[in-house]
PDB file of C-alpha atoms in Angstrom:
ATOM      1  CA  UNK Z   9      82.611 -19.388-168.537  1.00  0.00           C
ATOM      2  CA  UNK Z  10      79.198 -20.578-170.031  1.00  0.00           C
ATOM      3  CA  UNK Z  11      78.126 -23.791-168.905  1.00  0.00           C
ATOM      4  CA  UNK Z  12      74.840 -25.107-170.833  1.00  0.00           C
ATOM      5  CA  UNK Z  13      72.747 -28.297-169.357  1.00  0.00           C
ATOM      6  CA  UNK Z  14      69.981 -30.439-171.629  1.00  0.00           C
ATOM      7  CA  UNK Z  15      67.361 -32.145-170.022  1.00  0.00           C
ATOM      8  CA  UNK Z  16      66.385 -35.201-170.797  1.00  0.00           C
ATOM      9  CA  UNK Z  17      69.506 -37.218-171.536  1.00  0.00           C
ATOM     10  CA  UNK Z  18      67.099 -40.282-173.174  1.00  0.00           C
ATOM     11  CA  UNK Z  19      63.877 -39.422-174.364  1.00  0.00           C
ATOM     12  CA  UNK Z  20      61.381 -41.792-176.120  1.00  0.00           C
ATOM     13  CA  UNK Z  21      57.891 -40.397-178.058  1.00  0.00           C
ATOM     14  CA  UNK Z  22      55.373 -42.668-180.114  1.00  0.00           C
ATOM     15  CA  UNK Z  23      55.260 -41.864-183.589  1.00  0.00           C
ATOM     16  CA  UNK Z  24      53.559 -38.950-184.135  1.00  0.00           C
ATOM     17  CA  UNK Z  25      53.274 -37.626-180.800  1.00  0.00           C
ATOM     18  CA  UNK Z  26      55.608 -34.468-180.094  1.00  0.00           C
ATOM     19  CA  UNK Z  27      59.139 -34.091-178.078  1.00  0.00           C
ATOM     20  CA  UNK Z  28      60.372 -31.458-176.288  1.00  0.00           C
ATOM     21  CA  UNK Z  29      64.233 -31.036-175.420  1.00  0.00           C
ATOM     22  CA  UNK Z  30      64.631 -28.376-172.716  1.00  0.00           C
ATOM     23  CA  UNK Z  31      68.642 -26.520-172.435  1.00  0.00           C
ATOM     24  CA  UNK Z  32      69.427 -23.903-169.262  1.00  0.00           C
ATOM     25  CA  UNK Z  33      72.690 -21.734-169.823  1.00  0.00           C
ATOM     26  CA  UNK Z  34      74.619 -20.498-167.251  1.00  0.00           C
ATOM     27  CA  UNK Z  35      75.979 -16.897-168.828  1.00  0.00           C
ATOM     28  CA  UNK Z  36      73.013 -14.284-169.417  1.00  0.00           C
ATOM     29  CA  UNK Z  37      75.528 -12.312-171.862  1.00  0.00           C
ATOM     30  CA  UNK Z  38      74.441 -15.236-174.572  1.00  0.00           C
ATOM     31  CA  UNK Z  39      73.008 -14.347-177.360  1.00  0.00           C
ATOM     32  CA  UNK Z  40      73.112 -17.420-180.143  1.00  0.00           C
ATOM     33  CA  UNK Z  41      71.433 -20.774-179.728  1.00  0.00           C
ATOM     34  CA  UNK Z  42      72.003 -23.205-182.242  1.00  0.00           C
ATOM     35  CA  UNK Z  43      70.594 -26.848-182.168  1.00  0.00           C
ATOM     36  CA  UNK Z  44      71.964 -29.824-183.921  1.00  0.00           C
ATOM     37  CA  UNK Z  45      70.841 -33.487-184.739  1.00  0.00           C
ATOM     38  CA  UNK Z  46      73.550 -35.978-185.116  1.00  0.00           C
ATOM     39  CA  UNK Z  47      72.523 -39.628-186.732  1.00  0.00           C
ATOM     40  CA  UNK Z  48      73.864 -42.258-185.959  1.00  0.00           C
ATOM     41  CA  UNK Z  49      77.127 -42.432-187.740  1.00  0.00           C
ATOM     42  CA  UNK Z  50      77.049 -39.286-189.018  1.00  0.00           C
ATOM     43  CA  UNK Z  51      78.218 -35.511-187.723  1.00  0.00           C
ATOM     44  CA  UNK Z  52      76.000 -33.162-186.343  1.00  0.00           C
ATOM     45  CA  UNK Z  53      74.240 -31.329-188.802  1.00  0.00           C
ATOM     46  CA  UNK Z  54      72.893 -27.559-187.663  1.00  0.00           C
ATOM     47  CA  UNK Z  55      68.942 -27.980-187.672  1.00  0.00           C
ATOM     48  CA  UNK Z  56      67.700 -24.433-186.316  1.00  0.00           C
ATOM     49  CA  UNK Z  57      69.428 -21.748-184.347  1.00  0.00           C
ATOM     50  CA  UNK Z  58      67.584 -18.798-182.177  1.00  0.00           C
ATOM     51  CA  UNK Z  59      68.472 -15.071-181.431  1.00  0.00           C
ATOM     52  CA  UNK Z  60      68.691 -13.279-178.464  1.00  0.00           C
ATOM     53  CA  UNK Z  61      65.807 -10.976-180.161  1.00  0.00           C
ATOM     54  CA  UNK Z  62      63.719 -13.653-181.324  1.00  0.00           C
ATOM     55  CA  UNK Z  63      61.036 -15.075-179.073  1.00  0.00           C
ATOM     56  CA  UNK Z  64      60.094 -18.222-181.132  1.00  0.00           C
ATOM     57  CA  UNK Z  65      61.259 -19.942-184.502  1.00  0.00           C
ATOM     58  CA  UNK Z  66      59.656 -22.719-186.425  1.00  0.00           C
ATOM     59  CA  UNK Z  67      60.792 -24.300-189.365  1.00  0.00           C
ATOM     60  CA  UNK Z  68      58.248 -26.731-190.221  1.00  0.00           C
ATOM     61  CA  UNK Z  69      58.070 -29.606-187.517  1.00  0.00           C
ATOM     62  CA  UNK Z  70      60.159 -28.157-185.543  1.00  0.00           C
ATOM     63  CA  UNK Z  71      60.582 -24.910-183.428  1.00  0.00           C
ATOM     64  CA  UNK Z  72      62.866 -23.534-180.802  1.00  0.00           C
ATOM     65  CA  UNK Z  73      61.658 -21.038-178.135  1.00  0.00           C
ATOM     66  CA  UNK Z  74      63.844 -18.670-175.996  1.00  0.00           C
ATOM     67  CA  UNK Z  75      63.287 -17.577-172.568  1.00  0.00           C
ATOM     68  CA  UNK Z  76      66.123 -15.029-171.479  1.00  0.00           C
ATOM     69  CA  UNK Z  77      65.021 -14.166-168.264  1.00  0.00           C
ATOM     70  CA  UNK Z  78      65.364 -17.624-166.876  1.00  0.00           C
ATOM     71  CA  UNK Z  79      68.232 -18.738-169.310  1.00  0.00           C
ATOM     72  CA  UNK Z  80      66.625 -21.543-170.981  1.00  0.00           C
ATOM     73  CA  UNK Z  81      65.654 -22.600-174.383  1.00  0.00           C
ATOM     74  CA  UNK Z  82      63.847 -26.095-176.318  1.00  0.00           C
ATOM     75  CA  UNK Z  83      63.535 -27.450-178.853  1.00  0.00           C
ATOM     76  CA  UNK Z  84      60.164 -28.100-179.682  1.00  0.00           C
ATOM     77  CA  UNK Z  85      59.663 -31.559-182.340  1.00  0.00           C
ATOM     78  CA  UNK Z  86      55.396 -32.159-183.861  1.00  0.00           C
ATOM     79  CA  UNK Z  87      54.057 -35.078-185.777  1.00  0.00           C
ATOM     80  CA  UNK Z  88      57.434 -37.109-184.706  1.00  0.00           C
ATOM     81  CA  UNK Z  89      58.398 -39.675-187.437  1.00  0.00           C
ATOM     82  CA  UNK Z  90      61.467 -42.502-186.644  1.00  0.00           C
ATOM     83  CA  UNK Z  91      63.576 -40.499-188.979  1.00  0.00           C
ATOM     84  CA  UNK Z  92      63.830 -38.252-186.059  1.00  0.00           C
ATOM     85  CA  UNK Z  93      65.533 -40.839-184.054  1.00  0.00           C
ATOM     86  CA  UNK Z  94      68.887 -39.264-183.873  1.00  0.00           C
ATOM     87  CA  UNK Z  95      70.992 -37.825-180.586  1.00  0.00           C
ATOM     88  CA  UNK Z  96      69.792 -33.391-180.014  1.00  0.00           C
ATOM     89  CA  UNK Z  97      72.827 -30.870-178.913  1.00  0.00           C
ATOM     90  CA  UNK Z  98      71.992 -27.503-177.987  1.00  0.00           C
ATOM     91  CA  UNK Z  99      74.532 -25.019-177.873  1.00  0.00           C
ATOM     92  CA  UNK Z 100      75.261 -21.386-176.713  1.00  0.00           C
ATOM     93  CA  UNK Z 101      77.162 -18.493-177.560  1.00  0.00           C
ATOM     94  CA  UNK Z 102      77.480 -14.686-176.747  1.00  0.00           C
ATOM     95  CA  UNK Z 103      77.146 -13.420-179.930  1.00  0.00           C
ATOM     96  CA  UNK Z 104      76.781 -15.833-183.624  1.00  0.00           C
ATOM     97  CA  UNK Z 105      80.495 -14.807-183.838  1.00  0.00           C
ATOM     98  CA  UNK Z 106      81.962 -16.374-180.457  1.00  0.00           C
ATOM     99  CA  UNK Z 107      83.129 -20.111-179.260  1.00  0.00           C
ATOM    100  CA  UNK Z 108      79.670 -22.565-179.030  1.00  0.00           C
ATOM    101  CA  UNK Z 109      79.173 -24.151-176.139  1.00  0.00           C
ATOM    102  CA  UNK Z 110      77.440 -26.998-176.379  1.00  0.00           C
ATOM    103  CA  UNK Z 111      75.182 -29.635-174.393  1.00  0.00           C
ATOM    104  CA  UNK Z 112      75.676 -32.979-173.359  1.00  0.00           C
ATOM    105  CA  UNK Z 113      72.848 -34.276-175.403  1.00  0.00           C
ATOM    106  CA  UNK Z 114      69.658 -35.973-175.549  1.00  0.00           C
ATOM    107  CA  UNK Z 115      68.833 -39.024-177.355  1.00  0.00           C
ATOM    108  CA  UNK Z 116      65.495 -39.390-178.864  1.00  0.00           C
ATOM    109  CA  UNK Z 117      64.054 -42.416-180.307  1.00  0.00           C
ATOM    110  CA  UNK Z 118      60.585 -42.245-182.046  1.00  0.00           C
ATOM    111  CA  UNK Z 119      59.326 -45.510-181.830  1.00  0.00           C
ATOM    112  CA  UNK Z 120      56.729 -46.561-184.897  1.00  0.00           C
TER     113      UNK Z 120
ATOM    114  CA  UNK E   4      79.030 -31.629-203.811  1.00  0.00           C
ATOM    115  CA  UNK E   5      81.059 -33.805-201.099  1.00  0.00           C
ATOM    116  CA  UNK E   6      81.508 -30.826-198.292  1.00  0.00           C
ATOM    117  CA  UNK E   7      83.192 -31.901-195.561  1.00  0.00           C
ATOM    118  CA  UNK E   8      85.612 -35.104-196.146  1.00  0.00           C
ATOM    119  CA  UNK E   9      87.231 -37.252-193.313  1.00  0.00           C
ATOM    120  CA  UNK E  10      89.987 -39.518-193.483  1.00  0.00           C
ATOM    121  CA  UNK E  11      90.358 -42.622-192.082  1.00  0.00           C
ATOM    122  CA  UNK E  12      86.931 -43.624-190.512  1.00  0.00           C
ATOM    123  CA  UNK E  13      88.527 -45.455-187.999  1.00  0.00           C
ATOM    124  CA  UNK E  14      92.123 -46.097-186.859  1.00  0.00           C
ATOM    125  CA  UNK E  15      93.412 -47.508-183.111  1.00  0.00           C
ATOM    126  CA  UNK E  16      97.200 -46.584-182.431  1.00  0.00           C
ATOM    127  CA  UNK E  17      99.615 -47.722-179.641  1.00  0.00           C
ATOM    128  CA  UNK E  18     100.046 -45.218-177.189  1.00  0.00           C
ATOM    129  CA  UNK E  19     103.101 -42.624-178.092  1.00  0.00           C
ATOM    130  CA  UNK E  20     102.552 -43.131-182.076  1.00  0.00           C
ATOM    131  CA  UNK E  21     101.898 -40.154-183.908  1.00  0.00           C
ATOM    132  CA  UNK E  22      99.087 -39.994-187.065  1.00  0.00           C
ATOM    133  CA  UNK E  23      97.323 -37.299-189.159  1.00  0.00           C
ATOM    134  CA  UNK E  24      93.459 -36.772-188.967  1.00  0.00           C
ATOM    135  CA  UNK E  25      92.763 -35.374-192.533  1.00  0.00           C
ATOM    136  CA  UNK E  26      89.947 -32.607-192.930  1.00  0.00           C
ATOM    137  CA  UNK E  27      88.981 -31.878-196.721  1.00  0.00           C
ATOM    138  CA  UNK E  28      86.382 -29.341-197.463  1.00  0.00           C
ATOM    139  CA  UNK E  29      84.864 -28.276-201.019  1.00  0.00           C
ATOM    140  CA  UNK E  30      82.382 -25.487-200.689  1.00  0.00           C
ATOM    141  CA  UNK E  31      85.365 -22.454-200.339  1.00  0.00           C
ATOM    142  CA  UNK E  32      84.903 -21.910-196.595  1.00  0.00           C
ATOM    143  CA  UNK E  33      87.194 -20.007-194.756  1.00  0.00           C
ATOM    144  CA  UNK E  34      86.412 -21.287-191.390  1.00  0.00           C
ATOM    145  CA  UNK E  35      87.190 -24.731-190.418  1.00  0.00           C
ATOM    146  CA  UNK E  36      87.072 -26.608-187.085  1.00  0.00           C
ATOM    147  CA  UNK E  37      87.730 -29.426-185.205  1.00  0.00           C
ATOM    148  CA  UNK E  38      86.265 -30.953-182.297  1.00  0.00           C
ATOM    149  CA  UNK E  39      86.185 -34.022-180.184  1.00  0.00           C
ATOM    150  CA  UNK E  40      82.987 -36.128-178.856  1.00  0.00           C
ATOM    151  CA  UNK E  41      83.284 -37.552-175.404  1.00  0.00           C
ATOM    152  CA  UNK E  42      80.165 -39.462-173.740  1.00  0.00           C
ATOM    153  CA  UNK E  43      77.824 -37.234-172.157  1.00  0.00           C
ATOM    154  CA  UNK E  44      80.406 -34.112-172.748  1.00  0.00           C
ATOM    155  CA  UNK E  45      78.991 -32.975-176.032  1.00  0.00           C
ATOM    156  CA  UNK E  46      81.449 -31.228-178.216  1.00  0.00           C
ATOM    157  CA  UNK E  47      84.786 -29.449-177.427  1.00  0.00           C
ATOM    158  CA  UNK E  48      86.832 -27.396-179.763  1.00  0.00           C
ATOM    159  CA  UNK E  49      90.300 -28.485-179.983  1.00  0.00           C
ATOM    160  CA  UNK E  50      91.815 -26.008-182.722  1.00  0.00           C
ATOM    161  CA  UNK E  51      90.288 -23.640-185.131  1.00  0.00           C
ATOM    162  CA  UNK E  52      91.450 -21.643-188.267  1.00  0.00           C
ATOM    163  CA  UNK E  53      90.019 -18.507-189.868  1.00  0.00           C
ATOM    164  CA  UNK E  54      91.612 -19.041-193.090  1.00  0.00           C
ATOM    165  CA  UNK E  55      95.155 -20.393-194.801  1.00  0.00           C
ATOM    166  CA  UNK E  56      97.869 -19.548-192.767  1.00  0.00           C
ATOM    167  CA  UNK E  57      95.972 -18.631-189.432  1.00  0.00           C
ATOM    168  CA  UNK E  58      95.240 -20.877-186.711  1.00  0.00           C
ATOM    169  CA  UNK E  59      94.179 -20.916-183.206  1.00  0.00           C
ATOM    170  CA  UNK E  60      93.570 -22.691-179.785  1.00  0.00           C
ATOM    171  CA  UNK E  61      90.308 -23.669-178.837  1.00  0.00           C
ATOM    172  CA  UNK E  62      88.925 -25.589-175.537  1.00  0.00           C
ATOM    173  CA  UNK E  63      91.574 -28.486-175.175  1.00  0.00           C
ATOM    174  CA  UNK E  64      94.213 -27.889-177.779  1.00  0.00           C
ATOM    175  CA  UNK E  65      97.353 -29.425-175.833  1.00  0.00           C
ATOM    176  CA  UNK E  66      98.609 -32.921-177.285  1.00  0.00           C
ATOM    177  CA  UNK E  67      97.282 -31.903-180.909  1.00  0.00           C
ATOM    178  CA  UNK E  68      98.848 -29.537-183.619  1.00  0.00           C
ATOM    179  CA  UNK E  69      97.062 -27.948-186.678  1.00  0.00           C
ATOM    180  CA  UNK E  70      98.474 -26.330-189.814  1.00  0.00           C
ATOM    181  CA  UNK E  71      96.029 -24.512-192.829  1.00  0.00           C
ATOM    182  CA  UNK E  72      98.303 -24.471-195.619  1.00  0.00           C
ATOM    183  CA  UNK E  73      95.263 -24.275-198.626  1.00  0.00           C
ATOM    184  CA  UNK E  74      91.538 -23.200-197.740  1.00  0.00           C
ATOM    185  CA  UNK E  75      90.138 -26.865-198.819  1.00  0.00           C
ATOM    186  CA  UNK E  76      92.452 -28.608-196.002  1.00  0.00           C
ATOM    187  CA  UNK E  77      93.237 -28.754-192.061  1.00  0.00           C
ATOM    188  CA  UNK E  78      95.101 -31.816-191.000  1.00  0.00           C
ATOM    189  CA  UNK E  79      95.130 -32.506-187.491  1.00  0.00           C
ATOM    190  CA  UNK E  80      98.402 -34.234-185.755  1.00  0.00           C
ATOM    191  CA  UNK E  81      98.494 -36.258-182.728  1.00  0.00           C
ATOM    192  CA  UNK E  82     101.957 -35.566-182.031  1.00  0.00           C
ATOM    193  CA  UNK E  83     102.012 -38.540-179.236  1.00  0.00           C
ATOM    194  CA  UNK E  84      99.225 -40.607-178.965  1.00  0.00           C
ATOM    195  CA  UNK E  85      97.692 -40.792-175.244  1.00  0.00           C
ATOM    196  CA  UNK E  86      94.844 -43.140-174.053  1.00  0.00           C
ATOM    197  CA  UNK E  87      93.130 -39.874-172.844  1.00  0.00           C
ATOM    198  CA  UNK E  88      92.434 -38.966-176.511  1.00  0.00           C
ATOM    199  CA  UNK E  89      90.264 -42.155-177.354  1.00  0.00           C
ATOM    200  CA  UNK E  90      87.905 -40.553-179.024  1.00  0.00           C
ATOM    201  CA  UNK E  91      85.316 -39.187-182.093  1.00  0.00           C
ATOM    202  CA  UNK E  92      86.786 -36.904-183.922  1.00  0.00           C
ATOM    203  CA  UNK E  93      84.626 -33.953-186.126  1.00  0.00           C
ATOM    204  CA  UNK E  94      85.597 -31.455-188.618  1.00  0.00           C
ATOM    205  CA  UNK E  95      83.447 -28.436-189.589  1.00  0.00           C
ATOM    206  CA  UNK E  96      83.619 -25.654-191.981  1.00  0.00           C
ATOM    207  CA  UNK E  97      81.293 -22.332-191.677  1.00  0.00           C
ATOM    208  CA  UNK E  98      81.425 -19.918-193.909  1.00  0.00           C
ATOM    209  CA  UNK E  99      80.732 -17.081-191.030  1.00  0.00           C
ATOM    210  CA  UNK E 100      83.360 -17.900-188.061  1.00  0.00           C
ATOM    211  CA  UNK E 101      85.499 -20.815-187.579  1.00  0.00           C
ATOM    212  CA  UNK E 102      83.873 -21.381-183.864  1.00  0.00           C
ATOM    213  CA  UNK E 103      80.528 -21.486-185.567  1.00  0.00           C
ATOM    214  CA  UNK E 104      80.107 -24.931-187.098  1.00  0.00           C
ATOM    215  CA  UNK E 105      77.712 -24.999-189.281  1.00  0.00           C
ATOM    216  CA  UNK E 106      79.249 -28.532-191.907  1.00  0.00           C
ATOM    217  CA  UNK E 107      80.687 -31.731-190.181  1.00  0.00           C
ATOM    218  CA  UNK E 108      82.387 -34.578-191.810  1.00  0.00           C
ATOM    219  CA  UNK E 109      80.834 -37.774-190.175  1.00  0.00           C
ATOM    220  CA  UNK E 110      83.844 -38.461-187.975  1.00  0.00           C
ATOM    221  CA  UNK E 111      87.134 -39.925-187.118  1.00  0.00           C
ATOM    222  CA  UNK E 112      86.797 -42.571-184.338  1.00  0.00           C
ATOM    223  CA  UNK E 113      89.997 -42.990-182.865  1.00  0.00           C
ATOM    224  CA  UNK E 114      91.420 -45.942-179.801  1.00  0.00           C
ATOM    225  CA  UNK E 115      94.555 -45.639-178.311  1.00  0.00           C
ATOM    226  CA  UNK E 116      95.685 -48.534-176.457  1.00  0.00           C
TER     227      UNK E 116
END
């Protein structure tokens, strides 16, 4: 079955610099990459989410990019701010209407 | 707009006791989830449903029962409570496919001792 990794498990920016969260996926039939930012406290709430057909997508600060041929995807975070700070899951699925799979995590802390 | 409601917060139970995880949503989904969080395992679907009346098994269903008896609700049941299932507890609701979560509740964060 898929198996999806996320690299770095901690990850620490000054404000305003930029983050990147990388995720490799094990199953190439995967076609749906959602990420989500969970606060502390709080559930994971769905930030951004890629296509199979789709290169790159931005929304605002952020952006994810998709590389198929070498099964990896990040999550790409500009002009961090501390309200950032939260813990990143990336997640995989072979089509937006299968099981996620999801990462172990990585938790970022913008420092001011 | 509340969306997705979680009750209790907290709760620690003696192992073999029984409880109810309550799941409330409010936007008219059909989908709703639920999932546990593990350190450093992410998240892992325990049970899903796809609308009132229809349920199924996701990654590690055994130990827990669900039931959908109204589109706003989906209790979950510990039927008897192990140490194994310490644990955070998430609902979701999506309004595409119940293994797409696209609204958590903020969590159920259950001991057993």
């Amino acid at each position: 079955g898929e198996n999806v990794e996320q690299h770095p498990s901690t990850l620490s920016v000054q404000e305003g610099d930029s983050a990147v969260i990388k995720c490799t996926y094990s199953d190439s039939a995967s076609n749906y990459f959602p990420w989500y930012k969970q606060e502390l406290g709080k559930g994971p709430q769905l930030i951004i989410d890629i296509r199979s057909n789709v290169g790159e997508k931005k929304d605002q600060r952020i952006a994810v990019t998709l590389n198929k041929t070498a099964k990896h995807f990040s999550l790409h975070i500009t002009e961090t701010q501390p309200e950032d700070s939260a813990v990143y899951f990336c997640a995989a699925s072979m089509t937006s209407y299968d099981k996620v799979i999801f990462g172990p995590g990585t938790s970022l802390s913008v420092i001011p | 707009n509340a969306g997705v409601t979680q009750t209790p917060k907290f709760q620690v139970l003696k192992t073999g006791q029984s409880m109810t995880l309550q799941c409330a949503q409010d936007m008219n989904h059909e989908y709703m989830s639920w999932y546990r969080q593990d350190p450093g395992m992410g998240l892992r679907l325990i049970h899903y449903s796809v609308g009132a009346g229809i349920t199924d098994q996701g990654e590690v269903p055994n130990g827990y029962n669900v039931s959908r008896s109204t589109t706003e609700d989906f209790p979950l049941r510990l039927l008897s409570a192990a140490p194994s299932q310490t644990s955070v507890y998430f609902c979701a609701s999506s309004y595409s496919n119940a293994e797409q979560p696209q609204h958590f509740g903020d969590g159920t964060r259950l001991s057993i001792l």
